[in-house]
XYZ file of C-alpha atoms in Angstrom:
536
model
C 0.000 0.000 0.000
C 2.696 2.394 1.114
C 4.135 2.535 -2.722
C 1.065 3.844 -3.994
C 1.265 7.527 -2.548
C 4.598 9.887 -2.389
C 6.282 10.248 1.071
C 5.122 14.349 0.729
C 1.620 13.189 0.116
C 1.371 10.891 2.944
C 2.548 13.475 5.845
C 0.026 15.589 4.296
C -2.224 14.149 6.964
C -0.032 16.010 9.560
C -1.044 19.212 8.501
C -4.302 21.328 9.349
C -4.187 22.907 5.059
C -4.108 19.962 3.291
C -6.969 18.600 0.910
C -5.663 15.169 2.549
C -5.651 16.104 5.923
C -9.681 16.942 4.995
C -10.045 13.540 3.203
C -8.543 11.457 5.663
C -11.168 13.210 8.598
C -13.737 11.777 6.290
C -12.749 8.724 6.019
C -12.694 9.734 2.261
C -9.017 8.148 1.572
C -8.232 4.544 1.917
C -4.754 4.862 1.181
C -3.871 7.691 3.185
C -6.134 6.116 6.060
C -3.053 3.934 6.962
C -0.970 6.639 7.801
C -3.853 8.668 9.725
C -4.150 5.493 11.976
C -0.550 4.937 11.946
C 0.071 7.847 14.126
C -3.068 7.946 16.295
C -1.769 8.109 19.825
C -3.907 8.229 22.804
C -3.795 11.595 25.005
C -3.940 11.485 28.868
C -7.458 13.319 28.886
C -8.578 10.603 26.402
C -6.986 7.779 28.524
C -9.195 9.670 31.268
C -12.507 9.825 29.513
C -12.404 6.083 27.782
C -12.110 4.909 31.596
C -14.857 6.965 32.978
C -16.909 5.476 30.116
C -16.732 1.819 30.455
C -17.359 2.631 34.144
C -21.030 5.100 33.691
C -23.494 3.827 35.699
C -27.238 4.505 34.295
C -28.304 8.035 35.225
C -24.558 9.086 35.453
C -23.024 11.652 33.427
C -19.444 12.499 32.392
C -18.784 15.895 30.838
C -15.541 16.126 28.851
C -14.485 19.701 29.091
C -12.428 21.880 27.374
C -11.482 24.976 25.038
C -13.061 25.427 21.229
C -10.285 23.188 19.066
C -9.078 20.873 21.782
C -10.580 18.227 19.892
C -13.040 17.046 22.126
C -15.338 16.356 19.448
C -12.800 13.793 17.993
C -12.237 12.061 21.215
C -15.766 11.393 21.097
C -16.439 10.604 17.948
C -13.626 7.893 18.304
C -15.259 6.018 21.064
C -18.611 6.775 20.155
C -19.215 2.903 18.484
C -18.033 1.514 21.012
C -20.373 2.353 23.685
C -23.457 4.437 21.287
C -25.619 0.996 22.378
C -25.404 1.694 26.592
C -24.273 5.787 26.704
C -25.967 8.275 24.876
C -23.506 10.964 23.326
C -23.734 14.793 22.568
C -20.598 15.679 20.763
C -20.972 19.436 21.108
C -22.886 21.457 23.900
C -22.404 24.437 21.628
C -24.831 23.232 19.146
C -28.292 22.690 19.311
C -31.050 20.265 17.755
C -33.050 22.523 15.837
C -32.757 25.799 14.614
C -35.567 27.534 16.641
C -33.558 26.667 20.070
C -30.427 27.449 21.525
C -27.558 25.706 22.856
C -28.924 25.611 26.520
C -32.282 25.157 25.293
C -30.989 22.502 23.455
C -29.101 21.010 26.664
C -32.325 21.591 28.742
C -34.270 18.586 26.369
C -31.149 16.482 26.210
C -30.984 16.250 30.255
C -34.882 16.207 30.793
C -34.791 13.127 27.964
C -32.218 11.259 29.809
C -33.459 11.981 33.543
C -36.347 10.002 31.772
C -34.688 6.964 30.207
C -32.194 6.580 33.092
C -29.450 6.330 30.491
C -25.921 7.343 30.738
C -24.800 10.435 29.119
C -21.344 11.646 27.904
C -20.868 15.201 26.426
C -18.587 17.632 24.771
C -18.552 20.549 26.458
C -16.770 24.324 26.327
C -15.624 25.593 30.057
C -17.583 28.827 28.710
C -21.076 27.354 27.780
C -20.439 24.965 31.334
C -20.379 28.859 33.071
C -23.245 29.952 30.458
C -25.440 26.892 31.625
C -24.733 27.454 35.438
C -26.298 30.420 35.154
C -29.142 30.369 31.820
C -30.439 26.301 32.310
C -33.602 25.859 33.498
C -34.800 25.431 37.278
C -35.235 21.684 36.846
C -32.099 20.941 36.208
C -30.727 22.648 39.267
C -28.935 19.693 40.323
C -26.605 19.874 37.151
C -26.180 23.446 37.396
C -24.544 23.079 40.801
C -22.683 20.332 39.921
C -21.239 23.274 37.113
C -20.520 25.722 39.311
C -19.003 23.104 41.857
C -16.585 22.252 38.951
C -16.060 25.803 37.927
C -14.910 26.689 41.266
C -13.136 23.586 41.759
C -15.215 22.186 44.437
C -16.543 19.144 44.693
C -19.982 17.870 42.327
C -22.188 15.498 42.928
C -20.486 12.110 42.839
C -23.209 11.009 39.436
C -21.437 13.847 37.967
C -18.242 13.535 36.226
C -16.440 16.125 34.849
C -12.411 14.772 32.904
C -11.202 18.478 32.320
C -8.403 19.067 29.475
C -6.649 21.042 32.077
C -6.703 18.409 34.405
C -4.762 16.133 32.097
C -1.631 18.494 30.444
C -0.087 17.073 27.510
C 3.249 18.716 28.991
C 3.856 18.092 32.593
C 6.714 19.782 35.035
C 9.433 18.785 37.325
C 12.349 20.153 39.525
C 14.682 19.254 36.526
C 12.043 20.584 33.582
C 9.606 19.665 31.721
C 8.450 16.431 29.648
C 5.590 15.217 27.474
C 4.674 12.053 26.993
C 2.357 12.476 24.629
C 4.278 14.505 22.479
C 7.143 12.281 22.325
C 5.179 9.145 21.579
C 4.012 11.209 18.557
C 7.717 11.505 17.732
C 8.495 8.066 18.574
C 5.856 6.819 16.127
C 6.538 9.174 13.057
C 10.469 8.906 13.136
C 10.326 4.688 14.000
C 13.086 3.137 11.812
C 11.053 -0.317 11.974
C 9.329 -1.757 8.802
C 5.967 -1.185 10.679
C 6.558 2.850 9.852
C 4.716 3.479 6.870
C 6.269 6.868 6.483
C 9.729 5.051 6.680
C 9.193 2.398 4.043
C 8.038 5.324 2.238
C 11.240 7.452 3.117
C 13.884 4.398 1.822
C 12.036 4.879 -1.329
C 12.952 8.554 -1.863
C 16.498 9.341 -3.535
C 18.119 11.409 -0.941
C 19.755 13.422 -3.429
C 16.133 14.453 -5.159
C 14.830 15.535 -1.345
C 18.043 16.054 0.574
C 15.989 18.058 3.555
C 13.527 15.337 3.874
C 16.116 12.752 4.340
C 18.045 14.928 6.517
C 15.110 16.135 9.034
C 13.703 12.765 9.147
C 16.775 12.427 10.838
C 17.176 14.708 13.049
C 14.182 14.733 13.824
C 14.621 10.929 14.845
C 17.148 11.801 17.438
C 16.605 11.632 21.475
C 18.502 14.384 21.928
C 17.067 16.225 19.606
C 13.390 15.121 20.002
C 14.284 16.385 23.651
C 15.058 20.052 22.441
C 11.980 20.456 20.391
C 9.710 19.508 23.503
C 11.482 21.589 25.834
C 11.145 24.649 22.764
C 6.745 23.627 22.919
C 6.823 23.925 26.609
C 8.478 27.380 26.581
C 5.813 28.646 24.010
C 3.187 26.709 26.490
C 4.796 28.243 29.674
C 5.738 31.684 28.389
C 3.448 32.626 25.596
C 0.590 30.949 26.769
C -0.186 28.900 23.613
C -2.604 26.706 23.243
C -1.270 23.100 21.640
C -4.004 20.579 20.769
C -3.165 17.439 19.170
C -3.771 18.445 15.774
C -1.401 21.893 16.516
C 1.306 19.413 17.311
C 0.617 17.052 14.117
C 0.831 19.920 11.689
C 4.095 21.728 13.467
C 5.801 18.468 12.991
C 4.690 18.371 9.349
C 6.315 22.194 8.833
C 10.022 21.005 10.747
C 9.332 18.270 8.262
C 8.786 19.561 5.122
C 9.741 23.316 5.297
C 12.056 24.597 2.740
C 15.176 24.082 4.463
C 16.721 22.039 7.557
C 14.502 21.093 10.329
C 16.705 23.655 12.772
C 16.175 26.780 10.295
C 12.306 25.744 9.999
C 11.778 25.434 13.517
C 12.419 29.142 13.962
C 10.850 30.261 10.481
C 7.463 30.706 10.764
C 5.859 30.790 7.709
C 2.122 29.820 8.234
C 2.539 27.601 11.311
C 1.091 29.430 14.396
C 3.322 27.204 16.691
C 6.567 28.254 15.272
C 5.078 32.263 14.783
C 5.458 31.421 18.978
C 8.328 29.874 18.800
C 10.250 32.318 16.335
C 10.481 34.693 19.666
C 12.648 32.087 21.110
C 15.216 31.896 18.053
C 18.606 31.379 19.733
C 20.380 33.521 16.709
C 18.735 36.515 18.084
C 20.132 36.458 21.619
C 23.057 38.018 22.402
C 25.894 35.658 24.039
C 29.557 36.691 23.724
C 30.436 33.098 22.601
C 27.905 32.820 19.987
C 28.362 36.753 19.001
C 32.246 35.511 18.628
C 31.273 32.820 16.088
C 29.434 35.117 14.199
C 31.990 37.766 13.801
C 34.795 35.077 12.839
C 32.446 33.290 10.459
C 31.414 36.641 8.780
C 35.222 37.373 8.418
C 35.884 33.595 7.210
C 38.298 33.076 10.098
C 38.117 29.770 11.052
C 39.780 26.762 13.133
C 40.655 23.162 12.655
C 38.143 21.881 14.985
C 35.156 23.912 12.876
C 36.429 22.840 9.446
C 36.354 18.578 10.877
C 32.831 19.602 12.393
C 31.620 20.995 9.144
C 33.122 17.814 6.908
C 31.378 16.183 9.452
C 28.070 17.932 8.596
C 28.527 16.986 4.966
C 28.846 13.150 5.762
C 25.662 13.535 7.697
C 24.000 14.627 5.116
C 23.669 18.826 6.052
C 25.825 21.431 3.271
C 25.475 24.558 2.191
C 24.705 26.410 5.373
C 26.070 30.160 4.231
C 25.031 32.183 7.468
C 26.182 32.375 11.323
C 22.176 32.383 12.066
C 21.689 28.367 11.060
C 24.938 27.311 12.218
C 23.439 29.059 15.504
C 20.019 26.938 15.525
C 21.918 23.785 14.601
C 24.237 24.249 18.176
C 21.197 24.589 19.657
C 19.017 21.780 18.067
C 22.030 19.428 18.799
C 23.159 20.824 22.620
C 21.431 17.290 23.915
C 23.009 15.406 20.806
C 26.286 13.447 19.463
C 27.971 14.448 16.072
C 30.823 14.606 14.970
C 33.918 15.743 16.974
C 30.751 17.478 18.773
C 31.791 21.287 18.385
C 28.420 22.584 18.979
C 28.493 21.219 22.723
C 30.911 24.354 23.245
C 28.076 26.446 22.781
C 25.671 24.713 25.124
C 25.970 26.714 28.257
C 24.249 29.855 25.881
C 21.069 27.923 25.670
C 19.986 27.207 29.150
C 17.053 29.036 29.742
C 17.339 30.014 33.351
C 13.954 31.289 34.029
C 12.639 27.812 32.269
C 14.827 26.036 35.351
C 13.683 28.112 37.967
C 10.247 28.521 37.155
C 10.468 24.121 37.547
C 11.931 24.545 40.336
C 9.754 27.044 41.998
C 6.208 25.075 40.818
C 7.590 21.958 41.651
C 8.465 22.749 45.563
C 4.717 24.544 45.794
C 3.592 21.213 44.583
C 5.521 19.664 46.939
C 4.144 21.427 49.533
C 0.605 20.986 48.852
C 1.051 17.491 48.062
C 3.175 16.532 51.543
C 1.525 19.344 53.991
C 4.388 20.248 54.981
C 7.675 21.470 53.949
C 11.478 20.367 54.765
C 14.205 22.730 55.831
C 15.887 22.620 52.308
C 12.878 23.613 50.426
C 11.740 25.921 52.944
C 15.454 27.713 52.519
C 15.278 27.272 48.628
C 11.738 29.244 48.606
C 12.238 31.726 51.429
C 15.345 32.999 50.145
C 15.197 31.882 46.179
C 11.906 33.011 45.465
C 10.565 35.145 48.247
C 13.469 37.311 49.127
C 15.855 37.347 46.217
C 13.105 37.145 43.190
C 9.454 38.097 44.250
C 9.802 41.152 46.918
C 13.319 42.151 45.368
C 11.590 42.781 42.050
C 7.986 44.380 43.649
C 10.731 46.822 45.259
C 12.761 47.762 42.660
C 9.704 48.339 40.198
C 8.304 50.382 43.285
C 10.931 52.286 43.870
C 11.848 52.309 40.164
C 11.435 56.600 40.162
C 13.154 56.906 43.952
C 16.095 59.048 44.520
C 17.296 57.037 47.612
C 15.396 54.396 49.597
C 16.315 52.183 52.274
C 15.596 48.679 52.582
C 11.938 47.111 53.070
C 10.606 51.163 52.430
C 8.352 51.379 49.402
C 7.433 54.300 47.471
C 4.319 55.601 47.687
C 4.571 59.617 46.307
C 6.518 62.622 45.828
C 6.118 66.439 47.366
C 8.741 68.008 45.542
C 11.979 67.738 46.434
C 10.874 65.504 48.961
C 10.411 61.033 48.530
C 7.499 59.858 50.982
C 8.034 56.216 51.845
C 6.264 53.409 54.174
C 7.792 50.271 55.624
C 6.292 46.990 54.400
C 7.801 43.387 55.214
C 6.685 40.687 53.503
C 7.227 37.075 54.416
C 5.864 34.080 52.650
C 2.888 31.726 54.522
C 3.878 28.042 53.382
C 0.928 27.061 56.092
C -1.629 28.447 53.289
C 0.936 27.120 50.261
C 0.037 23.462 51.873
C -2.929 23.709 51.079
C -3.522 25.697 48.095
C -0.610 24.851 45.186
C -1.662 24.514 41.554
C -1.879 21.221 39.565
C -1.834 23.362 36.401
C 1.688 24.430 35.311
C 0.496 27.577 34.035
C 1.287 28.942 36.928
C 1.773 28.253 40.934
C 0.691 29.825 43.800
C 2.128 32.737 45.379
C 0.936 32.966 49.616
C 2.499 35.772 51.219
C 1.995 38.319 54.466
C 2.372 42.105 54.019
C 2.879 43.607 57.493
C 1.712 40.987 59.111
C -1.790 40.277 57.113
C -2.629 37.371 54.965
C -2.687 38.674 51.090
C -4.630 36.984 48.508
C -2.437 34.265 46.315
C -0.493 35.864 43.453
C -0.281 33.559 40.499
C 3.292 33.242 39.678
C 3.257 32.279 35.617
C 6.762 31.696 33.839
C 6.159 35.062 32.199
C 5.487 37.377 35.327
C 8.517 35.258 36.891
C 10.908 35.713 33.717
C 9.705 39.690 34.364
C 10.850 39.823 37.420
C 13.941 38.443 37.089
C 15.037 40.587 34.287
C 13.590 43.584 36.567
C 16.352 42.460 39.530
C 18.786 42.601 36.090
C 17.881 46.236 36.204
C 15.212 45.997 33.465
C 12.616 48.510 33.422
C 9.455 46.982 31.916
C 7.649 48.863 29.113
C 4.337 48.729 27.273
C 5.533 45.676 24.911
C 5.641 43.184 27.800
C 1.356 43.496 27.538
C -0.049 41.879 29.833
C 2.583 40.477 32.807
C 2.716 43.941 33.282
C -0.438 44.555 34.741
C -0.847 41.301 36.807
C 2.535 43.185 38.391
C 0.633 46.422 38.566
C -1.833 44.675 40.436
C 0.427 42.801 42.724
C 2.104 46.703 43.281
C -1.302 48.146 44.031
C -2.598 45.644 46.903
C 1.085 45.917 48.391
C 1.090 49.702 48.509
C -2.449 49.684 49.743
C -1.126 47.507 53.012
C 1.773 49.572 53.640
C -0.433 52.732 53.554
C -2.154 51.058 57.031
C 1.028 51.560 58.654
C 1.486 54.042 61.441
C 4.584 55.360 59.916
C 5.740 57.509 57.290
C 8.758 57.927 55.995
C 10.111 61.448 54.175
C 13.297 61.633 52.753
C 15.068 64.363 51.137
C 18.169 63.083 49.723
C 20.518 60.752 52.008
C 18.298 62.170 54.977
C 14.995 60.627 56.327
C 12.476 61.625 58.375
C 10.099 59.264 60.259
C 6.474 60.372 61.442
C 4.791 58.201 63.659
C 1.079 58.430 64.683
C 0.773 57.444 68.261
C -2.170 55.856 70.111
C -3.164 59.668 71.399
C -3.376 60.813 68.242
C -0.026 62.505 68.371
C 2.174 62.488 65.643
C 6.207 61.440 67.066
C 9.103 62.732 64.575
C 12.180 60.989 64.762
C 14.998 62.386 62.242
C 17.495 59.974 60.992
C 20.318 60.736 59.269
C-alpha cells in the first residue's frame, strides 16, 4: 500500500491545510487512512474519559471539558461505536437540535430526555457554555447546574457527575529538573520509528536522498533523542511563556512544517511561515540572543576566520547529510538543536551553556516545591530555605521593590514608594514574608502557573499567580530591566500585585520622608499625636 502515494503526500495528513488532511477526517481516503491510523496516539485526557466510560453507571453523566479546538469532538467521535448501544452521546454542547432553540435550550431537552430513560450520558462541552449553563439552564435541572458551578470553582460535584477536564490532564507536565511530554514524544516516537511497521519510513527508503536532501536529513534529526528532547522543551516554553494553546492536531501539523519546510529542520523550527506554533516559537530563536560566545562565532564566520576543529565539524556535517549552510544564524540553531546530541567531533556542545534558559529552570523549580508542599503538607528545611530565600526574598519582593521604587532618589531597605512632594520622597515600611501554612494547602496542579501565599505587614494577602512570564519579568527587573508597554499583559498582573502591596503599607502608622541621604520618620501614636524621629 505504502508505494502507492509519495512520502510528501502521505505526511500531508499532519497538517491542518491539506486537501488530505480533509479527506482522511472523512474517512474519504483509503490509502492515506493507513498513515492517519498509523500515528493515532492516545492523550492522557482521552486515557481519562475512555475509563470513565466503560465505568457510567445509568443516570450518570461524564462531561468532557475543554477549550473550542481541543478536539473534544474527535475524542468522542472515536469512542462513540463503542459504547453508542449503553451511553448516549452529545458531541458538542455548543450546538443545538433545531434551529428555533439554543444551545442551553438545546441542553435543557437532552438532560430532561435522559433523567427520563435513566441512560448514561457523555458530552462535549466548552468551560464557557459549562459557566453559560450554570447560570441560563432551566430550574429543573438545578442539580446539574450546581454540579457546574461546583466544577467551575473547583469544588466538589455530585459524585453522578463527572467532569475529565483538558486542564486536568496536560499534555506537557513539570518537574524540579524541567519539563516532559509524553504524549508529544510518543508522537515523535511513532513518526520517526526506523522499523518496517513505519509506513512513512518504508516510504522514506524509497525517496532518492539526493532528489529531497531536507527530507532525508530532518527525518533524521528529527529521529534523534537528543534532539526530540530540544523540540519539547522549545513547545513547553511557548506553552509556559506565551501561553499557547497546543491541541493534538497543533502538534501534528508543526511536525509536518520542521518536516517539510524549505530548508533544515533547525532553520524551519524558527521560520514561521504559516505555522502558528513556530510564529510562537520564532520569539525564542537562539540567533537573536546576544551571548559573547555565539556573538564571537558570528563575527569570525562573517570574516571567514576559522579553526581546525570547525572545518572537521563541518566535513562532518557533509557526511551527515547537512551542506550549504552560508550564514552564522543556522549554524546558531543547529548548536542549539544538537546541545542534547552526538555528532561529529561534537563542536556545537561548546556552545551549550548559551542555551539554558534560566527562568525555564527556575520557574520548575519554583512550581515543583509549591507542589511539593501541597502534596506533603508540609515542607522540609531545604525547600523551605530554597523558597524563602530563592523566590521570596531574592526574586518576588526584590523585584515588587525595585519596580516600586523604580522613580526613587534614595530608599532604604523594606521602604516602598508611595509619592513625591517636591523635592521631597514619601516612603512606608512593608515586610513581607511568605505563609507556606496556606501554600500546603492551596498549590496549583496546572503548570500555568503556581501559587504565590504571602503576608504584608503581618496580614494574609490573597495568592499571586506566579506564571513563567510574570517570573521571567521579574527576574530581568532584579537585572535592572525597566518593563515597558511591549511586555502586555505580565505587566499589569505586576501592577496589580504593586497596588494591593502599597495599599497595606499605607495602614502603617509610619511615614517615611526623605530628602536626599536624609529621612524623616512620622509616627502616629495611640493619642493621636504624631512622634518625629529624624534619621540621618
Amino acid at each position: 500500500m505504502s508505494g502507492q502515494i509519495a512520502l510528501r503526500d502521505a505526511l500531508s495528513v499532519l497538517a491542518k491545510s491539506s486537501r488530505y488532511a480533509v479527506e482522511v477526517e472523512r474517512g474519504t481516503d483509503s490509502v492515506l487512512q493507513e498513515y492517519k491510523e498509523y500515528l493515532y496516539v492516545q492523550s492522557p485526557v482521552e486515557e481519562a474519559f475512555v475509563q470513565r466510560l466503560a465505568n457510567l453507571e445509568p443516570g450518570e453523566m461524564v462531561f468532557l471539558c475543554g477549550s473550542s479546538g481541543d478536539g473534544k469532538s474527535a475524542i468522542m467521535a472515536r469512542h462513540h461505536d463503542d459504547y453508542a448501544r449503553r451511553i448516549r452521546f452529545h458531541l458538542d454542547a455548543t450546538h443545538s437540535f433545531s434551529p428555533t432553540e439554543n444551545a442551553v435550550e438545546a441542553l435543557n431537552r437532552l438532560f430532561r430526555d435522559v433523567k427520563l430513560t435513566g441512560e448514561p450520558l457523555a458530552v462535549g462541552i466548552n468551560i464557557g457554555m459549562l459557566a453559560n449553563y450554570a447560570q441560563e439552564g432551566a430550574e429543573e435541572h438545578n442539580d446539574i447546574k450546581l454540579s457546574f458551578q461546583a466544577f467551575l470553582q473547583s469544588d466538589l460535584p455530585r459524585a453522578d457527575h463527572h467532569f475529565i477536564s483538558f486542564s486536568e490532564h496536560p499534555k506537557f507536565l513539570l518537574a524540579e529538573d524541567g519539563g516532559r511530554s509524553e504524549f508529544a514524544a510518543a508522537l515523535l516516537e511513532r513518526l520517526t520509528s526506523t522499523s518496517a511497521c513505519n509506513p512513512f519510513f518504508r516510504l522514506l527508503q524509497e525517496v532518492v536522498q539526493e532528489d529531497d536532501p531536507y527530507l532525508h536529513v530532518n527525518f533524521r534529526l528529527l529521529g534523534d533523542s537528543g534532539v526530540q528532547r530540544v523540540v519539547i522543551d522549545t513547545l513547553l516554553k511557548a506553552r509556559l511563556f506565551n501561553d499557547q494553546f497546543i491541541t493534538a492536531r497543533a502538534l501534528l501539523d508543526f511536525f509536518h512544517h520542521l518536516l517539510t519546510d524549505r530548508s533544515y529542520l533547525f532553520d524551519n523550527l524558527f521560520s514561521p511561515g504559516d505555522n502558528e506554533l513556530v510564529q510562537r516559537i520564532s520569539a525564542f530563536d537562539p540567533a537573536s540572543q546576544r551571548h559573547r560566545e555565539l556573538d564571537d562565532f558570528s563575527l569570525r564566520l562573517g570574516l571567514g576566520l576559522s579553526d581546525a576543529d570547525f572545518e572537521k565539524y563541518v566535513q562532518c556535517l557533509k557526511e551527515y547529510g547537512i551542506a550549504g549552510l552560508d550564514s552564522p544564524t543556522s549554524y546558531i540553531r543547529l548548536f542549539f538543536l544538537l546541545q542534547r546530541s552526538e555528532l561529529g567531533n561534537n563542536y556545537h556542545h561548546w556552545f551549550a551553556s548559551c542555551f539554558k534558559n534560566i527562568s525555564l529552570c527556575q520557574y520548575a523549580r519554583f512550581w515543583s516545591l509549591h507542589k511539593e508542599i501541597a502534596a506533603t503538607e508540609s515542607i522540609g528545611a531545604s525547600s523551605a530555605n530554597t523558597l524563602r530565600k530563592g523566590f521570596y526574598k531574592d526574586t518576588f519582593v526584590e523585584a515588587l521593590t525595585r519596580y516600586v521604587n523604580r522613580n526613587a532618589r534614595s530608599l532604604r531597605k523594606r521602604h516602598l514608594l508611595i509619592g513625591r512632594r517636591g523635592a521631597f520622597d514619601l516612603a512606608a515600611h512593608i515586610e513581607i514574608h511568605p505563609d507556606f501554612a496556606r501554600a500546603s494547602q492551596g498549590a496549583s496542579q496546572d503548570i500555568n502557573y503556581f501559587n504565590a501565599f504571602f503576608t504584608a505587614n503581618g496580614k494574609e494577602m490573597p495568592p499571586v499567580k506566579i506564571s513563567a512570564g510574570l517570573l521571567e519579568l521579574m527576574m530581568r527587573i532584579n537585572s535592572g530591566y525597566r518593563p515597558s508597554k511591549h511586555d502586555k499583559s505580565v505587566i499589569v498582573i505586576l501592577e496589580e500585585i504593586v497596588e494591593s502591596i502599597i495599599e497595606q503599607a499605607l495602614k502603617s502608622q509610619s511615614l517615611y520622608v526623605y530628602n536626599n541621604e536624609h529621612c524623616i520618620k512620622f509616627k502616629k501614636l495611640e493619642d493621636g499625636s504624631i512622634e518625629v524621629q529624624g534619621e540621618s
